PDB file of C-alpha atoms in Angstrom:
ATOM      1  CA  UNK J   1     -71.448 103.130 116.839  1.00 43.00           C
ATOM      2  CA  UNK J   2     -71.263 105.579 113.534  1.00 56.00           C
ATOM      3  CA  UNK J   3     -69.518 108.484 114.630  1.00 69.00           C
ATOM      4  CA  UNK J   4     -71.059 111.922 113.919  1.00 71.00           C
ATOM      5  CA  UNK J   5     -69.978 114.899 112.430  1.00 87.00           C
ATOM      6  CA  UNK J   6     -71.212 118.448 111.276  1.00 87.00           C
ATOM      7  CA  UNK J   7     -71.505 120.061 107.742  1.00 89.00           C
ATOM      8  CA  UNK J   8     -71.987 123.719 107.304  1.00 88.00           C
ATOM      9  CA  UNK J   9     -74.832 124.393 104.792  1.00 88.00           C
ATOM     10  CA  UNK J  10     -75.430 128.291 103.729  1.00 83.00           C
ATOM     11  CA  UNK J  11     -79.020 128.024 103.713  1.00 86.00           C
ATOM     12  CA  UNK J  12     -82.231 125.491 104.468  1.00 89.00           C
ATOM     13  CA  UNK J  13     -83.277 124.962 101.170  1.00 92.00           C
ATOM     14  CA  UNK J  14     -79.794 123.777 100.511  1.00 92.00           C
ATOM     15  CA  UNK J  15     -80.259 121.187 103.651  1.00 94.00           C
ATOM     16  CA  UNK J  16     -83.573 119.828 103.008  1.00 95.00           C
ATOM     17  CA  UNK J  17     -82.801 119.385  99.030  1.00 95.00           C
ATOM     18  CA  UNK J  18     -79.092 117.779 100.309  1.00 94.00           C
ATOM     19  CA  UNK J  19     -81.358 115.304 102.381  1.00 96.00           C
ATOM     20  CA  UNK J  20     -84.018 114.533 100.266  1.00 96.00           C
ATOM     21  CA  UNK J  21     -81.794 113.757  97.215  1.00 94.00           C
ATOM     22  CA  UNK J  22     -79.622 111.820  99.332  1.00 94.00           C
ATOM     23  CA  UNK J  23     -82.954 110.022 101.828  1.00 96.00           C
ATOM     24  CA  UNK J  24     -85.642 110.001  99.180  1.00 97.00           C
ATOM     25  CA  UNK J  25     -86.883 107.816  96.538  1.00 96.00           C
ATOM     26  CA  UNK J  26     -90.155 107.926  94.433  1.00 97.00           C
ATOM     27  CA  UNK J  27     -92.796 106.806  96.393  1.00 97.00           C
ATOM     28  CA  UNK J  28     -91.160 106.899  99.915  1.00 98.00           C
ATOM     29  CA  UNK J  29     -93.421 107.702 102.630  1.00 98.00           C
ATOM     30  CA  UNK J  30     -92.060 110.968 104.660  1.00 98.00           C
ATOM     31  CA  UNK J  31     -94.477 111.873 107.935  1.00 97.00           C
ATOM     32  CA  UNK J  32     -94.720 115.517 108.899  1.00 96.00           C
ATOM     33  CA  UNK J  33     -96.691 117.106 111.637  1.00 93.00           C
ATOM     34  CA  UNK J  34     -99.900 118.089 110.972  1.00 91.00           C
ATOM     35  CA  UNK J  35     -99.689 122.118 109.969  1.00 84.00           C
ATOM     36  CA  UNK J  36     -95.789 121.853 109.764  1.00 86.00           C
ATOM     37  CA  UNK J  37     -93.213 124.143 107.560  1.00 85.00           C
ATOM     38  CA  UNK J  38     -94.370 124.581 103.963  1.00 91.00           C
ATOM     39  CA  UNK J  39     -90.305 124.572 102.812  1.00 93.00           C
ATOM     40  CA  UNK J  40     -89.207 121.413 103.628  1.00 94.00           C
ATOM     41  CA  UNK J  41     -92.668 119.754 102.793  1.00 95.00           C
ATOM     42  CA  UNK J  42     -92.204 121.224  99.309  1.00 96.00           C
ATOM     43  CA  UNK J  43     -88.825 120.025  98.619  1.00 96.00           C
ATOM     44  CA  UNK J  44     -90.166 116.477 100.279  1.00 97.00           C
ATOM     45  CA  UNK J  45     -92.596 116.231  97.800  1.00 96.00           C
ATOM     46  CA  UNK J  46     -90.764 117.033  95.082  1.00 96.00           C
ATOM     47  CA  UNK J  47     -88.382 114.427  95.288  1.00 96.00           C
ATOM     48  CA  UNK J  48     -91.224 111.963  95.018  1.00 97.00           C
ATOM     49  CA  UNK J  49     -91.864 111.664  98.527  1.00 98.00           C
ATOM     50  CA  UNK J  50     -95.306 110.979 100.114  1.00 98.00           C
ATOM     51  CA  UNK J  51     -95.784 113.164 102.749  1.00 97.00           C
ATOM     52  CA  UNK J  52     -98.370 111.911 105.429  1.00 97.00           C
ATOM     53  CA  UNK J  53     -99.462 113.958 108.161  1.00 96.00           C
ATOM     54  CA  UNK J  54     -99.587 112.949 112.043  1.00 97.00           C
ATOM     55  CA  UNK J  55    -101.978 115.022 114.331  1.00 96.00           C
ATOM     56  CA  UNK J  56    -100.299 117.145 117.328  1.00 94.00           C
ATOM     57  CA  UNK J  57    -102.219 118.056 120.490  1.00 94.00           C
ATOM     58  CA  UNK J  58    -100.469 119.503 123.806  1.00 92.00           C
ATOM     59  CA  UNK J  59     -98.000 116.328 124.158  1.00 92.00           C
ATOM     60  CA  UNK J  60     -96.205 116.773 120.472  1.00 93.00           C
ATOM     61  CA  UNK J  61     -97.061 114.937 117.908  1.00 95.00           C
ATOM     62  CA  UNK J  62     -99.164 111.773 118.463  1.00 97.00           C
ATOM     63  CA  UNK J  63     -96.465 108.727 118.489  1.00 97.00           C
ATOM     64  CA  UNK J  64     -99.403 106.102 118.940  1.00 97.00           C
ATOM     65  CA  UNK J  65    -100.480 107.442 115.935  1.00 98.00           C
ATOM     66  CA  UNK J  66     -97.347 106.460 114.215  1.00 97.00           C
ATOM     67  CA  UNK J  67     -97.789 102.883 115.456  1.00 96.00           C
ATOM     68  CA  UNK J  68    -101.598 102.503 114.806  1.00 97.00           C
ATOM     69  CA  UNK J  69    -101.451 103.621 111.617  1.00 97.00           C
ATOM     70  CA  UNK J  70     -98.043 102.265 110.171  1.00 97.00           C
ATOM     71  CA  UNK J  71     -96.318  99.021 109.749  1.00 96.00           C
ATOM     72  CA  UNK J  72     -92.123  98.330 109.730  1.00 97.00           C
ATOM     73  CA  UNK J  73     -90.606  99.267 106.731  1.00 96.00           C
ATOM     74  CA  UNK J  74     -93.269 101.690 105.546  1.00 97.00           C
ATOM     75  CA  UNK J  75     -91.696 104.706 106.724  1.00 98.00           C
ATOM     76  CA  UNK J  76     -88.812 106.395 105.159  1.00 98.00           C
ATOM     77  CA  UNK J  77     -88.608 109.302 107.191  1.00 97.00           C
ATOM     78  CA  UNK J  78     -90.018 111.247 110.178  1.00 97.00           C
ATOM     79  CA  UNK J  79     -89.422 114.787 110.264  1.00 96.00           C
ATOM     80  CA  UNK J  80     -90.440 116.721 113.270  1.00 94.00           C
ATOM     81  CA  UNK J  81     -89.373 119.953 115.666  1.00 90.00           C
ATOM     82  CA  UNK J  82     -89.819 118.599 118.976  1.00 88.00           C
ATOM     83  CA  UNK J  83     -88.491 121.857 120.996  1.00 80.00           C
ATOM     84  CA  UNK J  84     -91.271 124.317 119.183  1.00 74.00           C
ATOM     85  CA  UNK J  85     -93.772 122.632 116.150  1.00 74.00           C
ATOM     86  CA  UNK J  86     -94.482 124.981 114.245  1.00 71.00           C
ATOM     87  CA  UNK J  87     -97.046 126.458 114.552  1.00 75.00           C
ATOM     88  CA  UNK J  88     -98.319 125.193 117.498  1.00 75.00           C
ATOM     89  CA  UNK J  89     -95.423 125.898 119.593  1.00 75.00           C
ATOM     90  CA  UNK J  90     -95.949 122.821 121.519  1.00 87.00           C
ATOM     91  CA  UNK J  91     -93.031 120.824 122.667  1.00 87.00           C
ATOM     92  CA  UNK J  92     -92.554 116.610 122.258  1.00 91.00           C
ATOM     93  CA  UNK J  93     -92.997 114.942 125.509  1.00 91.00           C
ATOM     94  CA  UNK J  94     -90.241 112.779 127.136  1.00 92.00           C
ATOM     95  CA  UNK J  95     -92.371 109.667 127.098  1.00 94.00           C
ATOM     96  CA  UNK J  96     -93.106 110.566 123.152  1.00 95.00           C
ATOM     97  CA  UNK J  97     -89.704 111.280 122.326  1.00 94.00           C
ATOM     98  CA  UNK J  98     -88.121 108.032 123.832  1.00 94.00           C
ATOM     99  CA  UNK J  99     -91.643 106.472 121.907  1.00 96.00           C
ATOM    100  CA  UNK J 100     -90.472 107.836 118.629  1.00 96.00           C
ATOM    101  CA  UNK J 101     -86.937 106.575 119.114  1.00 96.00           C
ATOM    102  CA  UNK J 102     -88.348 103.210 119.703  1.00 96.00           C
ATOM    103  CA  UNK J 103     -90.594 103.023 116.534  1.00 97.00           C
ATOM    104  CA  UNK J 104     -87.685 104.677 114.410  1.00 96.00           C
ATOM    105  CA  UNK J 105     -85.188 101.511 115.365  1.00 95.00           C
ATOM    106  CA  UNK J 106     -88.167  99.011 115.420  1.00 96.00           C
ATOM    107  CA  UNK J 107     -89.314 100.690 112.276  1.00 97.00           C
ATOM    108  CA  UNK J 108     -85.967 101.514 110.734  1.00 96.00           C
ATOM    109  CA  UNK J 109     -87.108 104.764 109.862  1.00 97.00           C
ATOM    110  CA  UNK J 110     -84.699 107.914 109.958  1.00 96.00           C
ATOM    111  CA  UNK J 111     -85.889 110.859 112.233  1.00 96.00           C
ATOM    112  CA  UNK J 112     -84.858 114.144 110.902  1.00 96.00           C
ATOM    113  CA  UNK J 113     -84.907 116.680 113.949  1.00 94.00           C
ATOM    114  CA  UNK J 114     -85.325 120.279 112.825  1.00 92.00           C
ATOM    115  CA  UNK J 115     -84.115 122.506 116.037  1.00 86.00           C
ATOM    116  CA  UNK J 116     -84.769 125.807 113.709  1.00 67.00           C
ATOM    117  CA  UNK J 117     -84.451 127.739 116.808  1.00 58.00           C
ATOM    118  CA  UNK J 118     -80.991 126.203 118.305  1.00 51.00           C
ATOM    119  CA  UNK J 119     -79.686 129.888 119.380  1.00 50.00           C
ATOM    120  CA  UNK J 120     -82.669 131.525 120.522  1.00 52.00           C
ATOM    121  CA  UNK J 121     -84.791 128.134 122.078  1.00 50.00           C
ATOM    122  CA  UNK J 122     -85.998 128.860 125.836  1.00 53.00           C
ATOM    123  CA  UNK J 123     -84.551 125.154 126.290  1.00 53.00           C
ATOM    124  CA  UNK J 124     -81.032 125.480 127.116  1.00 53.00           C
ATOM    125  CA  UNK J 125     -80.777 121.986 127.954  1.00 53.00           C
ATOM    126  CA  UNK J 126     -79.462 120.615 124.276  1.00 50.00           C
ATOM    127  CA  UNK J 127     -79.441 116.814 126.065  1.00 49.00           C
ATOM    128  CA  UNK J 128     -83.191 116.705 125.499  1.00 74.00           C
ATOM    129  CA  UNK J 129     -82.925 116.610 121.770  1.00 80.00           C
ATOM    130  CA  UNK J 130     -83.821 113.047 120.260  1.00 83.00           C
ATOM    131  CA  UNK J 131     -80.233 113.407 118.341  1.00 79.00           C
ATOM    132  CA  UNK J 132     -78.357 113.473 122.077  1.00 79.00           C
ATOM    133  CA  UNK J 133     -80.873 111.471 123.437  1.00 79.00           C
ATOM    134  CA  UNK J 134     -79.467 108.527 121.519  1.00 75.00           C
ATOM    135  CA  UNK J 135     -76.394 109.249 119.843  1.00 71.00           C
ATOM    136  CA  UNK J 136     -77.938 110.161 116.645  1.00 71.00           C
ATOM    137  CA  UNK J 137     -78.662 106.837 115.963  1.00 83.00           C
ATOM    138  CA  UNK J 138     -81.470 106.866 113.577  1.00 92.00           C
ATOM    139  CA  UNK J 139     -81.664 110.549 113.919  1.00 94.00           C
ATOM    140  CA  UNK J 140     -80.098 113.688 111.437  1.00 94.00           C
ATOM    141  CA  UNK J 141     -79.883 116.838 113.361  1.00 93.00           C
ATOM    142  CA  UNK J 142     -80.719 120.441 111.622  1.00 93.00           C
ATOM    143  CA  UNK J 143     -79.776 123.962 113.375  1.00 88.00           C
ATOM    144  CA  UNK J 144     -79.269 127.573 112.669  1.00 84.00           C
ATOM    145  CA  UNK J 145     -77.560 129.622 114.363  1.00 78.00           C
ATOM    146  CA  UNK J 146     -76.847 133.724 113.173  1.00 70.00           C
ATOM    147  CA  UNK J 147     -80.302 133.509 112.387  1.00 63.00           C
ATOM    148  CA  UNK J 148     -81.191 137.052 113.576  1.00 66.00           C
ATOM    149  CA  UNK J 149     -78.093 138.920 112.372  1.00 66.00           C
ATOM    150  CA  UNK J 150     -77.394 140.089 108.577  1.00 66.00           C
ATOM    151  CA  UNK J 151     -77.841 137.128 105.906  1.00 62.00           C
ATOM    152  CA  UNK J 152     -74.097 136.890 105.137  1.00 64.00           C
ATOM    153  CA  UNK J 153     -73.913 135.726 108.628  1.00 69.00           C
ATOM    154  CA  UNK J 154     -76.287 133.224 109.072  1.00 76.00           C
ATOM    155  CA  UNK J 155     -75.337 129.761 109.030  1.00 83.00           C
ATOM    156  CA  UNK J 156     -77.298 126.110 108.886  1.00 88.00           C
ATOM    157  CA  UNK J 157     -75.656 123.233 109.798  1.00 90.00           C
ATOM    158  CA  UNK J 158     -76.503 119.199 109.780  1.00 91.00           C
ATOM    159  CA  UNK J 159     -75.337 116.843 112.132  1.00 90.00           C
ATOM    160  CA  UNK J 160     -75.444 113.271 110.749  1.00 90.00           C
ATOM    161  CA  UNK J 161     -72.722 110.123 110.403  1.00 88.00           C
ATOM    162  CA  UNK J 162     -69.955 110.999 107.747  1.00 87.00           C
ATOM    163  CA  UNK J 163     -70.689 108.852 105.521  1.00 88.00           C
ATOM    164  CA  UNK J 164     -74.165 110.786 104.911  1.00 89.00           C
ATOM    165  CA  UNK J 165     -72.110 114.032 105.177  1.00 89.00           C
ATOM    166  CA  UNK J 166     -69.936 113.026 102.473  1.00 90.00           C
ATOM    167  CA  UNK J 167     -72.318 112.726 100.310  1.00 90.00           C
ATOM    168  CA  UNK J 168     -74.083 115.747 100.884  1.00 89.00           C
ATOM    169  CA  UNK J 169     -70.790 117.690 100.745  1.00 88.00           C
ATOM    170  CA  UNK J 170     -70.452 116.618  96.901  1.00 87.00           C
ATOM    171  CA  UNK J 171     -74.253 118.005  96.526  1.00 85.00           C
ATOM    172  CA  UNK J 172     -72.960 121.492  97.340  1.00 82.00           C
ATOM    173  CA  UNK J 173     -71.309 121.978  94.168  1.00 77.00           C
ATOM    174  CA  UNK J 174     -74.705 122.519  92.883  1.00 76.00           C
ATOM    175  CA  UNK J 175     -75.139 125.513  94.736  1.00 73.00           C
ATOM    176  CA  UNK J 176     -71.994 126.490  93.907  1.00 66.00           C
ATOM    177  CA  UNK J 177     -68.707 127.059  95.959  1.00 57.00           C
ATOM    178  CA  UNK J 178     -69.661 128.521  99.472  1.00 52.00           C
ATOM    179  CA  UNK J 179     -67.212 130.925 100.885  1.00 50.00           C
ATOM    180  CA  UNK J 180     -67.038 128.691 104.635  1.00 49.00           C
ATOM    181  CA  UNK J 181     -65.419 125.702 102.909  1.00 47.00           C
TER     182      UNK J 181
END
């Protein structure tokens, strides 16, 4: 087992670039829920990713769909809020979460879990997150917390194996020095 660690990141435009640059090639196929964040989409895209959309009804976003529609090795990445899609508000079942966890080791796709609303989520219970739910195997984690105070104070963070986090950490010299590090 990888072990994981955490990486401040000021912002998440910072994040999602760090990922994509590091995750994404030309061409690789990213799936987002249908009617997800515009941000992360965008950055998706523009590092060549093709973004595919899976439909979400009252269960989360349709799993089966994933596996009807999608053969091993054609996904790169899965990225997904399964406390509160946006901007549904709907939460990811338990039988579709341990689904998606499935298809992402049978696939060997990487599921990147955006919990935007870590601090403030009604679900207190962090074990139900697909990054706790198997170690972070196949999964990168994304919170905020500080979200609701000043800007100065807000902080993102990614929760991923170190050897990913290394990486990333040499990405934030492009955004210049930040003043946590």
């Amino acid at each position: 087992l990888s072990r994981n660690f955490l990486l401040p990141i000021a912002s998440r435009e910072q994040i999602f670039s760090i990922l994509s640059r590091l995750l994404i090639q030309r061409g690789d196929v990213v799936l987002v829920e249908n009617l997800s964040y515009f941000l992360p989409n965008m950055i998706f895209s523009q590092a060549g990713a093709k973004l595919k959309t899976v439909p979400v009804d009252a269960m989360g976003m349709n799993i089966d769909y994933i596996a009807d529609q999608f053969k091993p090795g054609e996904i790169r990445c899965v990225y997904i809020n399964t406390k509160c899609q946006y901007p549904t508000t709907v939460s990811l079942s338990q039988e579709r979460k341990l689904r998606l966890l499935q298809l992402a080791e049978q696939y060997n796709f990487i599921v990147i879990e955006d919990d935007v609303d870590f601090e403030c989520s009604l679900v207190k219970d962090k074990s139900e997150s697909l990054f706790r739910k198997n170690a972070g195997q196949h999964v990168i984690y994304i919170g905020t917390f500080g979200r609701f105070l000043d800007p100065g104070f807000q902080m993102n963070f990614l929760i991923a194996p170190q050897d990913l986090l290394e990486e990333g950490k040499e990405y934030l010299t492009l955004f210049g020095k930040p003043n946590f590090m």
